[in-house]
Tab-separated table of C-alpha atoms and ligand atoms in Angstrom:
chain	number	residue	atom	x	y	z
L	129	UNK	CA	0.000	0.000	0.000
L	130	UNK	CA	1.214	3.516	-0.824
L	131	UNK	CA	0.304	6.889	0.593
L	132	UNK	CA	-3.029	7.237	-1.277
L	133	UNK	CA	-6.503	5.970	-0.431
L	134	UNK	CA	-8.782	4.357	-3.044
L	135	UNK	CA	-11.532	6.428	-4.714
L	136	UNK	CA	-13.813	5.962	-1.707
L	137	UNK	CA	-11.159	7.076	0.718
L	138	UNK	CA	-10.180	3.635	2.028
L	139	UNK	CA	-6.699	2.582	3.083
L	140	UNK	CA	-7.276	-1.161	3.132
L	141	UNK	CA	-10.370	-1.591	5.276
L	142	UNK	CA	-9.857	1.738	7.096
L	143	UNK	CA	-11.162	5.170	6.117
L	144	UNK	CA	-14.283	6.071	4.138
L	145	UNK	CA	-16.782	8.816	4.938
L	146	UNK	CA	-19.390	7.992	7.594
L	147	UNK	CA	-21.272	11.271	7.962
L	148	UNK	CA	-24.805	12.281	8.890
L	149	UNK	CA	-27.213	12.963	6.011
L	150	UNK	CA	-27.029	16.743	6.543
L	151	UNK	CA	-23.267	16.770	5.808
L	152	UNK	CA	-23.432	14.431	2.845
L	153	UNK	CA	-23.461	17.246	0.278
L	154	UNK	CA	-20.604	19.194	1.935
L	155	UNK	CA	-18.449	16.095	2.048
L	156	UNK	CA	-19.163	14.953	-1.510
L	157	UNK	CA	-18.608	18.526	-2.803
L	158	UNK	CA	-15.209	18.499	-1.092
L	159	UNK	CA	-14.403	15.025	-2.426
L	160	UNK	CA	-15.020	16.273	-5.937
L	161	UNK	CA	-13.276	19.613	-5.502
L	162	UNK	CA	-10.094	18.843	-3.577
L	163	UNK	CA	-7.841	17.219	-6.155
L	164	UNK	CA	-8.574	19.672	-8.973
L	165	UNK	CA	-7.881	22.533	-6.522
L	166	UNK	CA	-4.669	21.059	-5.056
L	167	UNK	CA	-3.346	20.136	-8.483
L	168	UNK	CA	-4.097	23.516	-10.093
L	169	UNK	CA	-1.097	25.704	-10.909
L	170	UNK	CA	-2.593	28.745	-9.150
L	171	UNK	CA	-3.086	26.797	-5.882
L	172	UNK	CA	0.417	25.318	-5.996
L	173	UNK	CA	1.961	28.731	-6.643
L	174	UNK	CA	0.154	30.497	-3.786
L	175	UNK	CA	0.562	27.584	-1.342
L	176	UNK	CA	4.314	27.269	-1.897
L	177	UNK	CA	4.816	31.030	-1.843
L	178	UNK	CA	3.057	31.259	1.536
L	179	UNK	CA	5.003	28.274	2.898
L	180	UNK	CA	8.206	30.057	1.973
L	181	UNK	CA	7.511	33.691	2.845
L	182	UNK	CA	4.928	33.342	5.628
L	183	UNK	CA	5.663	30.015	7.325
L	184	UNK	CA	9.432	30.263	6.822
L	185	UNK	CA	9.964	26.970	4.980
L	186	UNK	CA	12.050	24.984	4.350
L	187	UNK	CA	12.340	24.070	8.008
L	188	UNK	CA	15.945	23.166	8.912
L	189	UNK	CA	17.246	19.599	9.097
L	190	UNK	CA	19.610	19.906	12.042
L	191	UNK	CA	22.400	17.442	12.883
L	192	UNK	CA	21.937	16.805	16.632
L	193	UNK	CA	25.440	15.554	17.408
L	194	UNK	CA	25.267	15.239	21.193
L	195	UNK	CA	21.967	13.337	21.268
L	196	UNK	CA	23.126	11.200	18.331
L	197	UNK	CA	26.298	10.268	20.188
L	198	UNK	CA	24.295	9.279	23.232
L	199	UNK	CA	21.987	6.982	21.249
L	200	UNK	CA	24.725	5.650	18.932
L	201	UNK	CA	23.500	6.990	15.564
L	202	UNK	CA	23.666	10.025	13.255
L	203	UNK	CA	20.624	11.929	14.446
L	204	UNK	CA	18.953	14.685	12.427
L	205	UNK	CA	16.045	16.763	13.724
L	206	UNK	CA	13.439	18.001	11.255
L	207	UNK	CA	12.636	21.329	12.888
L	208	UNK	CA	8.894	21.887	12.395
L	209	UNK	CA	9.045	23.744	15.720
L	210	UNK	CA	10.679	26.623	13.855
L	211	UNK	CA	7.666	27.232	11.595
L	212	UNK	CA	5.559	30.365	12.079
L	213	UNK	CA	3.156	29.623	14.998
L	214	UNK	CA	5.507	26.943	16.321
L	215	UNK	CA	4.393	23.626	14.848
L	216	UNK	CA	3.703	21.637	11.689
L	217	UNK	CA	-0.025	22.437	11.859
L	218	UNK	CA	0.335	25.622	9.772
L	219	UNK	CA	1.425	23.623	6.667
L	220	UNK	CA	-2.072	22.163	6.577
L	221	UNK	CA	-4.109	25.234	7.536
L	222	UNK	CA	-2.489	27.310	4.792
L	223	UNK	CA	-3.619	24.724	2.237
L	224	UNK	CA	-7.133	24.339	3.621
L	225	UNK	CA	-7.816	28.072	3.900
L	226	UNK	CA	-6.932	28.444	0.221
L	227	UNK	CA	-9.403	25.633	-0.526
L	228	UNK	CA	-12.097	27.272	1.632
L	229	UNK	CA	-11.672	30.546	-0.242
L	230	UNK	CA	-11.745	28.794	-3.610
L	231	UNK	CA	-14.982	27.027	-2.628
L	232	UNK	CA	-16.616	30.331	-1.663
L	233	UNK	CA	-16.886	29.606	2.089
L	234	UNK	CA	-16.869	32.567	4.469
L	235	UNK	CA	-16.846	30.971	7.908
L	236	UNK	CA	-14.182	28.597	9.255
L	237	UNK	CA	-14.412	26.152	12.148
L	238	UNK	CA	-11.778	23.871	13.655
L	239	UNK	CA	-11.181	21.564	16.592
L	240	UNK	CA	-8.012	21.724	18.636
L	241	UNK	CA	-6.323	19.748	21.406
L	242	UNK	CA	-2.951	21.276	22.205
L	243	UNK	CA	-4.144	24.525	20.678
L	244	UNK	CA	-1.515	24.446	17.926
L	245	UNK	CA	-4.037	23.629	15.220
L	246	UNK	CA	-6.385	26.255	16.681
L	247	UNK	CA	-3.638	28.875	16.591
L	248	UNK	CA	-2.646	27.848	13.052
L	249	UNK	CA	-6.281	28.102	11.930
L	250	UNK	CA	-6.876	31.445	13.667
L	251	UNK	CA	-3.672	32.706	12.041
L	252	UNK	CA	-4.684	31.857	8.475
L	253	UNK	CA	-8.187	33.239	9.101
L	254	UNK	CA	-6.629	36.517	10.194
L	255	UNK	CA	-4.466	36.408	7.083
L	256	UNK	CA	-7.481	35.898	4.798
L	257	UNK	CA	-9.977	38.007	6.771
L	258	UNK	CA	-12.327	35.112	7.552
L	259	UNK	CA	-14.560	34.474	10.560
L	260	UNK	CA	-13.020	31.787	12.787
L	261	UNK	CA	-14.595	29.613	15.515
L	262	UNK	CA	-12.487	27.102	17.447
L	263	UNK	CA	-13.793	24.189	19.537
L	264	UNK	CA	-11.541	23.097	22.376
L	265	UNK	CA	-12.165	20.791	25.342
L	266	UNK	CA	-12.414	22.704	28.631
L	267	UNK	CA	-9.598	20.550	30.099
L	268	UNK	CA	-7.342	21.641	27.246
L	269	UNK	CA	-8.456	25.288	27.529
L	270	UNK	CA	-6.952	25.130	31.001
L	271	UNK	CA	-3.753	23.173	30.291
L	272	UNK	CA	-2.968	25.074	27.057
L	273	UNK	CA	-4.215	28.518	28.089
L	274	UNK	CA	-1.366	30.400	26.394
L	275	UNK	CA	-2.592	29.103	23.054
L	276	UNK	CA	-6.181	30.058	23.928
L	277	UNK	CA	-5.085	33.663	24.448
L	278	UNK	CA	-3.151	33.581	21.161
L	279	UNK	CA	-6.283	32.416	19.295
L	280	UNK	CA	-8.371	35.170	20.909
L	281	UNK	CA	-5.761	37.786	20.080
L	282	UNK	CA	-5.882	36.598	16.459
L	283	UNK	CA	-9.620	37.313	16.420
L	284	UNK	CA	-11.004	33.787	16.794
L	285	UNK	CA	-13.870	32.814	19.077
L	286	UNK	CA	-12.854	29.892	21.306
L	287	UNK	CA	-15.712	27.647	22.454
L	288	UNK	CA	-14.761	25.553	25.518
L	289	UNK	CA	-16.415	22.118	25.202
L	290	UNK	CA	-17.683	20.622	28.437
L	291	UNK	CA	-18.871	17.177	27.335
L	292	UNK	CA	-17.003	13.878	27.963
L	293	UNK	CA	-13.572	14.318	29.498
L	294	UNK	CA	-13.437	17.704	27.780
L	295	UNK	CA	-10.496	17.008	25.470
L	296	UNK	CA	-9.760	16.662	21.748
L	297	UNK	CA	-12.307	13.976	20.918
L	298	UNK	CA	-15.112	16.047	22.468
L	299	UNK	CA	-13.903	19.120	20.572
L	300	UNK	CA	-14.088	17.140	17.279
L	301	UNK	CA	-17.641	16.016	18.038
L	302	UNK	CA	-18.700	19.592	18.797
L	303	UNK	CA	-17.076	20.907	15.604
L	304	UNK	CA	-18.989	18.306	13.578
L	305	UNK	CA	-22.235	19.332	15.331
L	306	UNK	CA	-21.570	22.969	14.422
L	307	UNK	CA	-20.819	21.976	10.825
L	308	UNK	CA	-24.205	20.186	10.688
L	309	UNK	CA	-25.929	23.466	11.657
L	310	UNK	CA	-24.044	25.591	9.090
L	311	UNK	CA	-23.351	23.319	6.130
L	312	UNK	CA	-23.690	26.073	3.486
L	313	UNK	CA	-21.201	28.756	4.414
L	314	UNK	CA	-18.789	26.874	6.698
L	315	UNK	CA	-15.496	25.171	5.895
L	316	UNK	CA	-14.266	22.754	8.554
L	317	UNK	CA	-10.443	22.861	8.680
L	318	UNK	CA	-9.608	19.441	10.113
L	319	UNK	CA	-6.265	19.430	11.919
L	320	UNK	CA	-5.010	15.905	11.448
L	321	UNK	CA	-5.129	12.905	9.086
L	322	UNK	CA	-8.517	11.923	10.471
L	323	UNK	CA	-12.199	12.539	9.788
L	324	UNK	CA	-14.238	11.535	6.743
L	325	UNK	CA	-12.654	11.154	3.299
L	326	UNK	CA	-11.139	13.334	1.816
L	327	UNK	CA	-9.695	14.903	4.979
L	328	UNK	CA	-7.029	12.272	5.749
L	329	UNK	CA	-5.754	12.579	2.184
L	330	UNK	CA	-5.912	16.401	2.146
L	331	UNK	CA	-3.987	16.694	5.408
L	332	UNK	CA	-1.382	14.067	4.415
L	333	UNK	CA	-0.768	15.884	1.130
L	334	UNK	CA	-0.420	19.256	2.871
L	335	UNK	CA	2.071	17.817	5.355
L	336	UNK	CA	3.990	15.839	2.717
L	337	UNK	CA	6.187	18.908	2.235
L	338	UNK	CA	8.050	17.631	5.326
L	339	UNK	CA	9.390	14.474	3.630
L	340	UNK	CA	9.795	16.311	0.326
L	341	UNK	CA	12.286	18.575	2.092
L	342	UNK	CA	13.924	15.757	4.082
L	343	UNK	CA	14.852	14.122	0.743
L	344	UNK	CA	16.905	16.977	-0.638
L	345	UNK	CA	18.211	18.053	2.762
L	346	UNK	CA	19.607	14.556	3.411
L	347	UNK	CA	21.076	14.457	-0.091
L	348	UNK	CA	22.894	17.705	0.703
L	349	UNK	CA	24.020	16.726	4.190
L	350	UNK	CA	24.728	12.983	4.053
L	351	UNK	CA	24.982	12.312	0.314
L	352	UNK	CA	21.877	10.127	-0.028
L	353	UNK	CA	18.234	11.080	-0.042
L	354	UNK	CA	16.892	8.516	2.430
L	355	UNK	CA	17.516	7.824	6.124
L	356	UNK	CA	17.768	4.412	7.775
L	357	UNK	CA	15.032	5.387	10.227
L	358	UNK	CA	12.264	7.959	10.500
L	359	UNK	CA	10.770	8.783	13.892
L	360	UNK	CA	7.677	10.896	14.667
L	361	UNK	CA	4.885	11.127	17.218
L	362	UNK	CA	1.278	10.289	16.322
L	363	UNK	CA	-1.904	11.852	17.659
L	364	UNK	CA	-4.280	11.783	14.689
L	365	UNK	CA	-1.211	11.280	12.518
L	366	UNK	CA	-0.460	14.436	10.506
L	367	UNK	CA	3.181	15.180	11.330
L	368	UNK	CA	3.931	11.466	11.060
L	369	UNK	CA	2.137	11.244	7.687
L	370	UNK	CA	4.149	14.207	6.402
L	371	UNK	CA	7.414	12.744	7.668
L	372	UNK	CA	6.918	9.348	6.021
L	373	UNK	CA	4.825	10.320	2.950
L	374	UNK	CA	7.555	10.019	0.319
L	375	UNK	CA	9.231	7.030	1.980
L	376	UNK	CA	6.332	4.631	2.533
L	377	UNK	CA	7.272	2.477	-0.438
L	378	UNK	CA	11.015	2.672	0.228
L	379	UNK	CA	11.765	-0.504	2.175
L	380	UNK	CA	15.266	0.730	3.060
L	381	UNK	CA	13.645	3.121	5.515
L	382	UNK	CA	12.474	1.844	8.902
L	383	UNK	CA	9.558	3.804	10.375
L	384	UNK	CA	8.999	4.179	14.129
L	385	UNK	CA	5.984	6.114	15.394
L	386	UNK	CA	5.370	7.076	19.011
L	387	UNK	CA	1.851	7.108	20.408
L	388	UNK	CA	0.962	8.266	23.910
L	389	UNK	CA	0.998	5.466	26.470
L	390	UNK	CA	-0.200	7.795	29.263
L	391	UNK	CA	0.214	5.835	32.508
L	392	UNK	CA	0.793	2.633	30.497
L	393	UNK	CA	-1.008	0.485	27.933
L	394	UNK	CA	-2.052	-2.003	30.592
L	395	UNK	CA	-3.948	0.708	32.519
L	396	UNK	CA	-7.183	2.595	31.786
L	397	UNK	CA	-5.185	5.812	31.499
L	398	UNK	CA	-3.750	5.620	27.998
L	399	UNK	CA	-4.105	7.119	24.519
L	400	UNK	CA	-2.226	4.293	22.752
L	401	UNK	CA	-4.900	3.612	20.152
L	402	UNK	CA	-2.816	1.390	17.907
L	403	UNK	CA	-1.874	-0.838	20.850
L	404	UNK	CA	-5.272	-0.875	22.540
L	405	UNK	CA	-7.830	-0.048	19.816
L	406	UNK	CA	-10.168	-2.248	17.794
L	407	UNK	CA	-11.975	-1.502	14.522
L	408	UNK	CA	-14.781	0.997	14.815
L	409	UNK	CA	-16.022	4.346	13.543
L	410	UNK	CA	-15.018	7.679	15.003
L	411	UNK	CA	-15.555	11.167	13.596
L	412	UNK	CA	-16.570	9.967	10.167
L	413	UNK	CA	-13.881	7.366	9.587
L	414	UNK	CA	-13.515	3.605	10.039
L	415	UNK	CA	-10.322	3.078	11.976
L	416	UNK	CA	-8.840	1.755	15.188
L	417	UNK	CA	-10.682	3.134	18.181
L	418	UNK	CA	-10.360	2.658	21.910
L	419	UNK	CA	-13.822	1.388	22.793
L	420	UNK	CA	-15.706	-0.765	25.253
L	421	UNK	CA	-17.007	-4.218	24.280
L	422	UNK	CA	-20.362	-2.653	23.413
L	423	UNK	CA	-18.829	0.014	21.168
L	424	UNK	CA	-18.775	3.066	23.460
L	425	UNK	CA	-15.744	5.277	22.821
L	426	UNK	CA	-13.360	5.157	25.789
L	427	UNK	CA	-11.769	8.335	27.048
L	428	UNK	CA	-8.115	8.740	26.141
L	429	UNK	CA	-5.576	9.825	28.722
L	430	UNK	CA	-2.120	11.349	28.331
L	431	UNK	CA	-0.164	14.279	29.681
L	432	UNK	CA	-0.065	15.574	26.104
L	433	UNK	CA	-3.164	17.433	24.859
L	434	UNK	CA	-2.193	16.958	21.201
L	435	UNK	CA	-2.003	13.152	21.478
L	436	UNK	CA	-5.105	12.790	23.642
L	437	UNK	CA	-7.351	11.083	21.084
L	438	UNK	CA	-9.052	7.660	21.241
L	439	UNK	CA	-8.790	7.169	17.445
L	440	UNK	CA	-6.040	7.332	14.820
L	441	UNK	CA	-5.973	8.337	11.162
L	442	UNK	CA	-6.979	5.487	8.827
L	443	UNK	CA	-3.716	5.603	6.885
L	444	UNK	CA	-1.789	4.873	10.074
L	445	UNK	CA	-4.188	2.125	11.128
L	446	UNK	CA	-3.508	0.393	7.805
L	447	UNK	CA	0.276	0.963	7.818
L	448	UNK	CA	0.516	-0.445	11.345
L	449	UNK	CA	-1.667	-3.433	10.490
L	450	UNK	CA	0.440	-4.216	7.407
L	451	UNK	CA	3.621	-4.105	9.502
L	452	UNK	CA	5.095	-1.182	7.519
L	453	UNK	CA	5.318	0.985	10.626
L	454	UNK	CA	6.516	0.070	14.105
L	455	UNK	CA	4.407	1.618	16.839
L	456	UNK	CA	5.907	2.376	20.248
L	457	UNK	CA	3.838	3.468	23.250
L	458	UNK	CA	5.612	6.179	25.239
L	459	UNK	CA	4.434	6.826	28.774
L	460	UNK	CA	4.112	10.272	30.364
L	461	UNK	CA	7.263	9.875	32.465
L	462	UNK	CA	9.334	8.795	29.461
L	463	UNK	CA	8.132	11.802	27.454
L	464	UNK	CA	8.920	14.257	30.251
L	465	UNK	CA	12.420	12.781	30.628
L	466	UNK	CA	13.040	12.928	26.873
L	467	UNK	CA	11.790	16.527	26.698
L	468	UNK	CA	14.269	17.594	29.364
L	469	UNK	CA	17.033	15.578	27.724
L	470	UNK	CA	16.614	17.237	24.316
L	471	UNK	CA	16.455	20.620	26.028
L	472	UNK	CA	19.663	20.061	27.987
L	473	UNK	CA	21.655	18.297	25.272
L	474	UNK	CA	20.663	20.300	22.185
L	475	UNK	CA	19.085	23.503	23.493
L	476	UNK	CA	15.754	22.656	21.863
L	477	UNK	CA	12.636	22.677	24.077
L	478	UNK	CA	10.208	20.355	22.273
L	479	UNK	CA	6.432	20.294	22.544
L	480	UNK	CA	5.345	17.541	24.928
L	481	UNK	CA	3.898	15.757	21.848
L	482	UNK	CA	7.280	15.816	20.081
L	483	UNK	CA	8.990	14.665	23.298
L	484	UNK	CA	7.169	11.347	22.777
L	485	UNK	CA	9.068	10.914	19.503
L	486	UNK	CA	12.349	11.771	21.239
L	487	UNK	CA	11.654	9.111	23.882
L	488	UNK	CA	11.355	6.487	21.145
L	489	UNK	CA	15.146	6.694	20.596
L	490	UNK	CA	15.782	4.902	23.892
L	491	UNK	CA	13.664	1.952	22.683
L	492	UNK	CA	15.385	1.543	19.321
L	493	UNK	CA	18.671	-0.211	18.404
L	494	UNK	CA	21.137	1.498	16.049
L	495	UNK	CA	24.408	0.884	14.215
L	496	UNK	CA	26.776	3.860	14.556
L	497	UNK	CA	26.399	4.853	10.889
L	498	UNK	CA	22.613	4.757	10.882
L	499	UNK	CA	21.036	7.998	9.752
L	500	UNK	CA	17.953	8.792	11.833
L	501	UNK	CA	15.556	11.654	11.080
L	502	UNK	CA	13.258	12.620	13.940
L	503	UNK	CA	10.548	15.211	13.445
L	504	UNK	CA	10.259	17.801	16.198
L	505	UNK	CA	6.630	18.617	15.433
L	506	UNK	CA	6.382	21.679	17.653
L	507	UNK	CA	8.086	23.896	20.170
L	508	UNK	CA	7.620	23.534	23.884
L	509	UNK	CA	6.714	27.078	24.940
L	510	UNK	CA	3.094	26.014	25.458
L	511	UNK	CA	4.255	23.139	27.687
L	512	UNK	CA	6.708	24.824	30.026
L	513	UNK	CA	4.237	24.570	32.927
L	514	UNK	CA	3.603	20.879	32.200
L	515	UNK	CA	7.338	20.176	32.166
L	516	UNK	CA	7.880	22.122	35.393
L	517	UNK	CA	4.922	20.512	37.162
L	518	UNK	CA	6.222	17.075	36.271
L	519	UNK	CA	9.934	17.635	36.620
L	520	UNK	CA	10.140	14.881	39.239
L	521	UNK	CA	9.628	12.505	36.290
L	522	UNK	CA	12.647	13.924	34.493
L	523	UNK	CA	15.215	11.845	36.427
L	524	UNK	CA	18.657	13.423	36.527
L	525	UNK	CA	17.463	16.399	34.466
L	526	UNK	CA	14.783	17.315	36.991
L	527	UNK	CA	17.233	17.955	39.799
L	528	UNK	CA	17.610	21.701	39.929
O	1884	LIG	C1	3.232	19.987	18.406
O	1884	LIG	C2	2.279	18.899	18.079
O	1884	LIG	N1	2.766	17.713	17.672
O	1884	LIG	C3	1.958	16.685	17.350
O	1884	LIG	C4	0.580	16.786	17.464
O	1884	LIG	C5	-0.262	15.606	17.137
O	1884	LIG	O1	-0.976	15.747	15.947
O	1884	LIG	P1	-0.636	14.941	14.660
O	1884	LIG	O2	-0.591	13.480	15.020
O	1884	LIG	O3	-1.752	15.263	13.734
O	1884	LIG	O4	0.680	15.404	14.133
O	1884	LIG	C6	0.023	18.004	17.888
O	1884	LIG	C7	-1.433	18.171	18.016
O	1884	LIG	O5	-1.951	19.117	18.489
O	1884	LIG	C8	0.899	19.083	18.191
O	1884	LIG	O6	0.432	20.266	18.610
């Protein structure tokens, strides 16, 4: 299997578009419109221009010598944290806002967990002068309040969602409800490779710029355009999809993805969907879902708001099932430790989500010449309080 779904949006048996009747027209309109828009010369020109001049791409591929030495490999960090707004999410929102404008929509909605997708959406709405409404679980409004204030400053309305455990999954459900009430004028900018077809494909394509750049950056820096290993964290799967997009069919490249183990996959406090999930439908897509025996969605749990989701994008469900990707569950304490370690050894404070990818290094085995590219999906400014509150989990790095 490659990086593309079939014409109905299926990756193997995962994917599709399971939407209520009222959204059927919106979703089929988008299915018909998205490829002609993305493949048009005018879209490509404006999208790439904005990525360069507004987002600041290409993002650097940085040789992290000290961390590489510690883990016994040649480690390169793909620095999505250096993008405008501080994460990979803006690559996708730039593309989707151009689509929204092309389709004549005037109102934009989005869900957000860590707030990075909310900030990226509010940013592009400010840029294009569009009305912006963001749905965010009340738990996340509290733990990511800096991002909430950024969204408000950018002119967005933030709606705290108080259903369920008040995190990302509840925010998605509320965004879909809002979309059902405003199907005509509203464009839903989905923030990850999830949701009904064509969203997983749209988001993967928008993020594929990450692996497009890794190819030529590796060629320049190590003399070949592929690494031995790629490492990324997965919430819904967008930074991981972008990191692996152009390497999925290249068997020379090992792929390791880090999902959030929370307190551990053998506890009820986990967000490790690919370890603990079974087939089901969530937010318009057939995928792996953490659910009870009678099909009720279980609440996810992790220290990381951006990984706190009981589902996973259908592309990742299929890649994991086929054995193409290796999935590691990283617990909260391991992520906190890894976040401090990257900070102290390379001077890069990662987002708590990205720290899960960093923690994967300790669970992998390398030869000294192995080239490893790890995507730092976002910067850790939003997580400083979380790191400080949990510094007891940071082992030797927490002693100060
Ligand atoms: C910095 C960062 N990394 C990763 C993620 C997880 O999302 P995804 O799996 O779509 O990359 C988020 C989500 O909010 C995020 O903010």
